[in-house]
Amino acid sequence: MRNAELKAVDRLIVALDLDSDKEALRVVSELGSSVGMFKVGHQLFTAFGPDIVRRIIGEGGRVFLDLKYHDIPATVAKASAEAVKLGVSIFNMHALGGLEMMKRAAEAAREAAAQRSLPMPVMLAVSILTSMDQKALKKELKINRSLRREVVHLARLAKRAGLDGVVASPQEIKPLRRAMAEEFVILTPGVRPIWAAKDDQKRIMTPAEAVAAGADYIVIGRPVLRAADRKAAVVKVLQEIEGRQS
Ligand code: C5P
């Protein structure tokens, strides 16, 4: 499907950043098909393993497995094949793992999907973590080009490796959209609905702004998880994306 044709509901990914599997499954059953996907990250996965992913899928939820693989090519290739077998809809890896790592991962994932006639997940690269700033990039990693240029460079590398897109902060959406073709997927966390607290997110956009800037998918955690009525919070976010303010 062309990204521009995604419906608001398909664009919305809720981050299950929780320490309880019961609570995670409660969120899945509360929100059901009113969100496109659920993000399982390091916390939930480390505590409850692949079983939590299977249970979410068993409840009818689609899963973005946010484990940001970064290891030698053979290891990431094998992990990527397992992500396909697990049935996730999106998974990711660090672009800083290099071209060979990303290529081998993409090949292994495609092979696993073809062998078992499984649907192919969307494969994304994480470029530079948004917790890194320009100063850390230069002083610690000794990367001299600007953060934005480095992010676009790594996106091109991911594309060359056969990945489908990147995870990008709101600030990076526009430069990436300018540099990459329309079908290149951009998934953006760090968004905040108009009505929500910023929490520790500093450089934020609203969901509607992120989509207008060119994001295909947006990830939201706390504003939905902490809402007294999570379903109502999701409906408000969807209305914002569709440009209908309630
Ligand atoms: O609760 P909140 O909406 O801030 O959650 C956003 C999710 O996206 C979290 O799982 C967080 O780890 C992830 N994330 C982020 N900012 C980034 C990259 C990932 O908030 N730059």
PDB file of C-alpha atoms in Angstrom, residues 51-185:
ATOM      1  CA  ASP A  51       5.321 -15.096  24.419  1.00  0.00           C
ATOM      2  CA  ILE A  52       3.934 -11.598  25.015  1.00  0.00           C
ATOM      3  CA  VAL A  53       4.246 -10.906  21.285  1.00  0.00           C
ATOM      4  CA  ARG A  54       2.391 -14.144  20.464  1.00  0.00           C
ATOM      5  CA  ARG A  55      -0.330 -13.295  22.965  1.00  0.00           C
ATOM      6  CA  ILE A  56      -0.847  -9.798  21.528  1.00  0.00           C
ATOM      7  CA  ILE A  57      -1.045 -11.255  18.028  1.00  0.00           C
ATOM      8  CA  GLY A  58      -3.388 -13.951  19.380  1.00  0.00           C
ATOM      9  CA  GLU A  59      -5.672 -11.142  20.595  1.00  0.00           C
ATOM     10  CA  GLY A  60      -5.740  -9.747  17.071  1.00  0.00           C
ATOM     11  CA  GLY A  61      -3.137  -6.991  17.615  1.00  0.00           C
ATOM     12  CA  ARG A  62      -0.356  -6.218  15.163  1.00  0.00           C
ATOM     13  CA  VAL A  63       3.118  -5.777  16.670  1.00  0.00           C
ATOM     14  CA  PHE A  64       6.059  -3.443  16.048  1.00  0.00           C
ATOM     15  CA  LEU A  65       8.998  -5.256  17.667  1.00  0.00           C
ATOM     16  CA  ASP A  66      11.287  -2.419  18.765  1.00  0.00           C
ATOM     17  CA  LEU A  67      14.451  -4.304  19.722  1.00  0.00           C
ATOM     18  CA  LYS A  68      16.888  -2.242  17.613  1.00  0.00           C
ATOM     19  CA  TYR A  69      19.189  -5.115  16.660  1.00  0.00           C
ATOM     20  CA  HIS A  70      22.897  -4.185  16.532  1.00  0.00           C
ATOM     21  CA  ASP A  71      25.379  -7.067  16.314  1.00  0.00           C
ATOM     22  CA  ILE A  72      27.488  -8.952  13.781  1.00  0.00           C
ATOM     23  CA  PRO A  73      25.676  -9.606  10.487  1.00  0.00           C
ATOM     24  CA  ALA A  74      25.140 -13.355  11.080  1.00  0.00           C
ATOM     25  CA  THR A  75      23.515 -12.742  14.463  1.00  0.00           C
ATOM     26  CA  VAL A  76      21.235  -9.956  13.282  1.00  0.00           C
ATOM     27  CA  ALA A  77      20.282 -12.048  10.233  1.00  0.00           C
ATOM     28  CA  LYS A  78      19.185 -14.926  12.470  1.00  0.00           C
ATOM     29  CA  ALA A  79      17.303 -12.610  14.844  1.00  0.00           C
ATOM     30  CA  SER A  80      15.527 -10.998  11.878  1.00  0.00           C
ATOM     31  CA  ALA A  81      14.406 -14.414  10.584  1.00  0.00           C
ATOM     32  CA  GLU A  82      12.988 -15.131  14.052  1.00  0.00           C
ATOM     33  CA  ALA A  83      11.123 -11.814  14.058  1.00  0.00           C
ATOM     34  CA  VAL A  84       9.478 -12.864  10.782  1.00  0.00           C
ATOM     35  CA  LYS A  85       8.556 -16.276  12.225  1.00  0.00           C
ATOM     36  CA  LEU A  86       7.117 -14.582  15.307  1.00  0.00           C
ATOM     37  CA  GLY A  87       4.698 -12.775  13.006  1.00  0.00           C
ATOM     38  CA  VAL A  88       5.558  -9.165  13.816  1.00  0.00           C
ATOM     39  CA  SER A  89       4.460  -6.453  11.380  1.00  0.00           C
ATOM     40  CA  ILE A  90       7.453  -4.129  11.870  1.00  0.00           C
ATOM     41  CA  PHE A  91      10.919  -4.715  13.354  1.00  0.00           C
ATOM     42  CA  ASN A  92      14.073  -2.627  13.439  1.00  0.00           C
ATOM     43  CA  MET A  93      17.865  -2.528  13.705  1.00  0.00           C
ATOM     44  CA  HIS A  94      20.586   0.109  14.098  1.00  0.00           C
ATOM     45  CA  ALA A  95      21.875   1.557  10.838  1.00  0.00           C
ATOM     46  CA  LEU A  96      25.214   2.051  12.635  1.00  0.00           C
ATOM     47  CA  GLY A  97      25.562  -1.743  12.475  1.00  0.00           C
ATOM     48  CA  GLY A  98      26.590  -1.110   8.873  1.00  0.00           C
ATOM     49  CA  LEU A  99      25.558  -2.006   5.332  1.00  0.00           C
ATOM     50  CA  GLU A 100      26.530  -5.679   5.525  1.00  0.00           C
ATOM     51  CA  MET A 101      24.573  -6.193   8.750  1.00  0.00           C
ATOM     52  CA  MET A 102      21.427  -4.577   7.342  1.00  0.00           C
ATOM     53  CA  LYS A 103      21.736  -6.407   4.002  1.00  0.00           C
ATOM     54  CA  ARG A 104      22.136  -9.821   5.598  1.00  0.00           C
ATOM     55  CA  ALA A 105      19.231  -9.086   7.949  1.00  0.00           C
ATOM     56  CA  ALA A 106      16.961  -8.095   5.062  1.00  0.00           C
ATOM     57  CA  GLU A 107      17.956 -11.169   3.036  1.00  0.00           C
ATOM     58  CA  ALA A 108      17.419 -13.545   5.963  1.00  0.00           C
ATOM     59  CA  ALA A 109      14.028 -11.994   6.747  1.00  0.00           C
ATOM     60  CA  ARG A 110      12.881 -12.310   3.121  1.00  0.00           C
ATOM     61  CA  GLU A 111      14.102 -15.902   2.965  1.00  0.00           C
ATOM     62  CA  ALA A 112      12.262 -16.834   6.182  1.00  0.00           C
ATOM     63  CA  ALA A 113       9.057 -15.219   4.904  1.00  0.00           C
ATOM     64  CA  ALA A 114       9.294 -16.923   1.494  1.00  0.00           C
ATOM     65  CA  GLN A 115      10.083 -20.375   2.926  1.00  0.00           C
ATOM     66  CA  ARG A 116       7.068 -20.315   5.221  1.00  0.00           C
ATOM     67  CA  SER A 117       4.750 -18.192   3.072  1.00  0.00           C
ATOM     68  CA  LEU A 118       4.611 -15.607   5.853  1.00  0.00           C
ATOM     69  CA  PRO A 119       3.876 -11.918   5.325  1.00  0.00           C
ATOM     70  CA  MET A 120       6.995  -9.776   5.128  1.00  0.00           C
ATOM     71  CA  PRO A 121       7.293  -7.275   8.005  1.00  0.00           C
ATOM     72  CA  VAL A 122       8.304  -3.683   7.362  1.00  0.00           C
ATOM     73  CA  MET A 123      12.031  -3.438   8.190  1.00  0.00           C
ATOM     74  CA  LEU A 124      13.256  -0.160   9.642  1.00  0.00           C
ATOM     75  CA  ALA A 125      16.623   1.297  10.603  1.00  0.00           C
ATOM     76  CA  VAL A 126      17.283   3.471  13.613  1.00  0.00           C
ATOM     77  CA  SER A 127      19.732   6.164  12.525  1.00  0.00           C
ATOM     78  CA  ILE A 128      21.147   8.281  15.351  1.00  0.00           C
ATOM     79  CA  LEU A 129      19.349   7.929  18.670  1.00  0.00           C
ATOM     80  CA  THR A 130      17.575  11.171  19.454  1.00  0.00           C
ATOM     81  CA  SER A 131      19.117  11.112  22.910  1.00  0.00           C
ATOM     82  CA  MET A 132      22.381  11.998  21.105  1.00  0.00           C
ATOM     83  CA  ASP A 133      22.901  15.631  20.215  1.00  0.00           C
ATOM     84  CA  GLN A 134      25.261  17.352  17.801  1.00  0.00           C
ATOM     85  CA  LYS A 135      27.923  17.740  20.506  1.00  0.00           C
ATOM     86  CA  ALA A 136      27.914  14.056  21.483  1.00  0.00           C
ATOM     87  CA  LEU A 137      27.993  13.063  17.812  1.00  0.00           C
ATOM     88  CA  LYS A 138      31.176  15.065  17.289  1.00  0.00           C
ATOM     89  CA  LYS A 139      32.947  14.603  20.615  1.00  0.00           C
ATOM     90  CA  GLU A 140      32.059  11.003  21.384  1.00  0.00           C
ATOM     91  CA  LEU A 141      31.476   9.350  18.025  1.00  0.00           C
ATOM     92  CA  LYS A 142      33.873  11.639  16.121  1.00  0.00           C
ATOM     93  CA  ILE A 143      31.284  12.164  13.389  1.00  0.00           C
ATOM     94  CA  ASN A 144      31.833  15.621  11.989  1.00  0.00           C
ATOM     95  CA  ARG A 145      28.900  16.126   9.667  1.00  0.00           C
ATOM     96  CA  SER A 146      25.700  17.668  10.966  1.00  0.00           C
ATOM     97  CA  LEU A 147      23.221  15.434  12.723  1.00  0.00           C
ATOM     98  CA  ARG A 148      20.644  15.915   9.980  1.00  0.00           C
ATOM     99  CA  ARG A 149      23.093  15.072   7.219  1.00  0.00           C
ATOM    100  CA  GLU A 150      24.241  11.998   9.110  1.00  0.00           C
ATOM    101  CA  VAL A 151      20.637  10.868   9.570  1.00  0.00           C
ATOM    102  CA  VAL A 152      19.921  11.278   5.838  1.00  0.00           C
ATOM    103  CA  HIS A 153      23.172   9.471   5.002  1.00  0.00           C
ATOM    104  CA  LEU A 154      22.200   6.515   7.221  1.00  0.00           C
ATOM    105  CA  ALA A 155      18.710   6.450   5.704  1.00  0.00           C
ATOM    106  CA  ARG A 156      20.285   6.112   2.244  1.00  0.00           C
ATOM    107  CA  LEU A 157      22.500   3.318   3.549  1.00  0.00           C
ATOM    108  CA  ALA A 158      19.435   1.531   4.953  1.00  0.00           C
ATOM    109  CA  LYS A 159      17.703   1.855   1.583  1.00  0.00           C
ATOM    110  CA  ARG A 160      20.760   0.458  -0.203  1.00  0.00           C
ATOM    111  CA  ALA A 161      20.704  -2.497   2.177  1.00  0.00           C
ATOM    112  CA  GLY A 162      17.105  -3.244   1.202  1.00  0.00           C
ATOM    113  CA  LEU A 163      15.327  -1.948   4.284  1.00  0.00           C
ATOM    114  CA  ASP A 164      11.971  -0.199   3.947  1.00  0.00           C
ATOM    115  CA  GLY A 165      12.533   2.927   6.015  1.00  0.00           C
ATOM    116  CA  VAL A 166      13.698   4.546   9.239  1.00  0.00           C
ATOM    117  CA  VAL A 167      12.681   5.543  12.725  1.00  0.00           C
ATOM    118  CA  ALA A 168      13.077   9.322  12.899  1.00  0.00           C
ATOM    119  CA  SER A 169      12.447  12.135  15.348  1.00  0.00           C
ATOM    120  CA  PRO A 170       9.926  14.844  14.355  1.00  0.00           C
ATOM    121  CA  GLN A 171      12.800  17.211  13.393  1.00  0.00           C
ATOM    122  CA  GLU A 172      14.149  14.723  10.889  1.00  0.00           C
ATOM    123  CA  ILE A 173      10.930  13.991   8.995  1.00  0.00           C
ATOM    124  CA  LYS A 174      11.160  16.864   6.513  1.00  0.00           C
ATOM    125  CA  PRO A 175      14.831  16.466   5.531  1.00  0.00           C
ATOM    126  CA  LEU A 176      14.262  12.718   5.163  1.00  0.00           C
ATOM    127  CA  ARG A 177      11.109  13.202   3.097  1.00  0.00           C
ATOM    128  CA  ARG A 178      12.995  15.571   0.796  1.00  0.00           C
ATOM    129  CA  ALA A 179      15.853  13.103   0.367  1.00  0.00           C
ATOM    130  CA  MET A 180      13.952   9.833   0.048  1.00  0.00           C
ATOM    131  CA  ALA A 181      11.213   8.580  -2.284  1.00  0.00           C
ATOM    132  CA  GLU A 182       7.612   8.593  -1.149  1.00  0.00           C
ATOM    133  CA  GLU A 183       7.493   4.858  -0.508  1.00  0.00           C
ATOM    134  CA  PHE A 184      10.388   5.082   1.979  1.00  0.00           C
ATOM    135  CA  VAL A 185       8.757   4.551   5.357  1.00  0.00           C
TER     136      VAL A 185
END
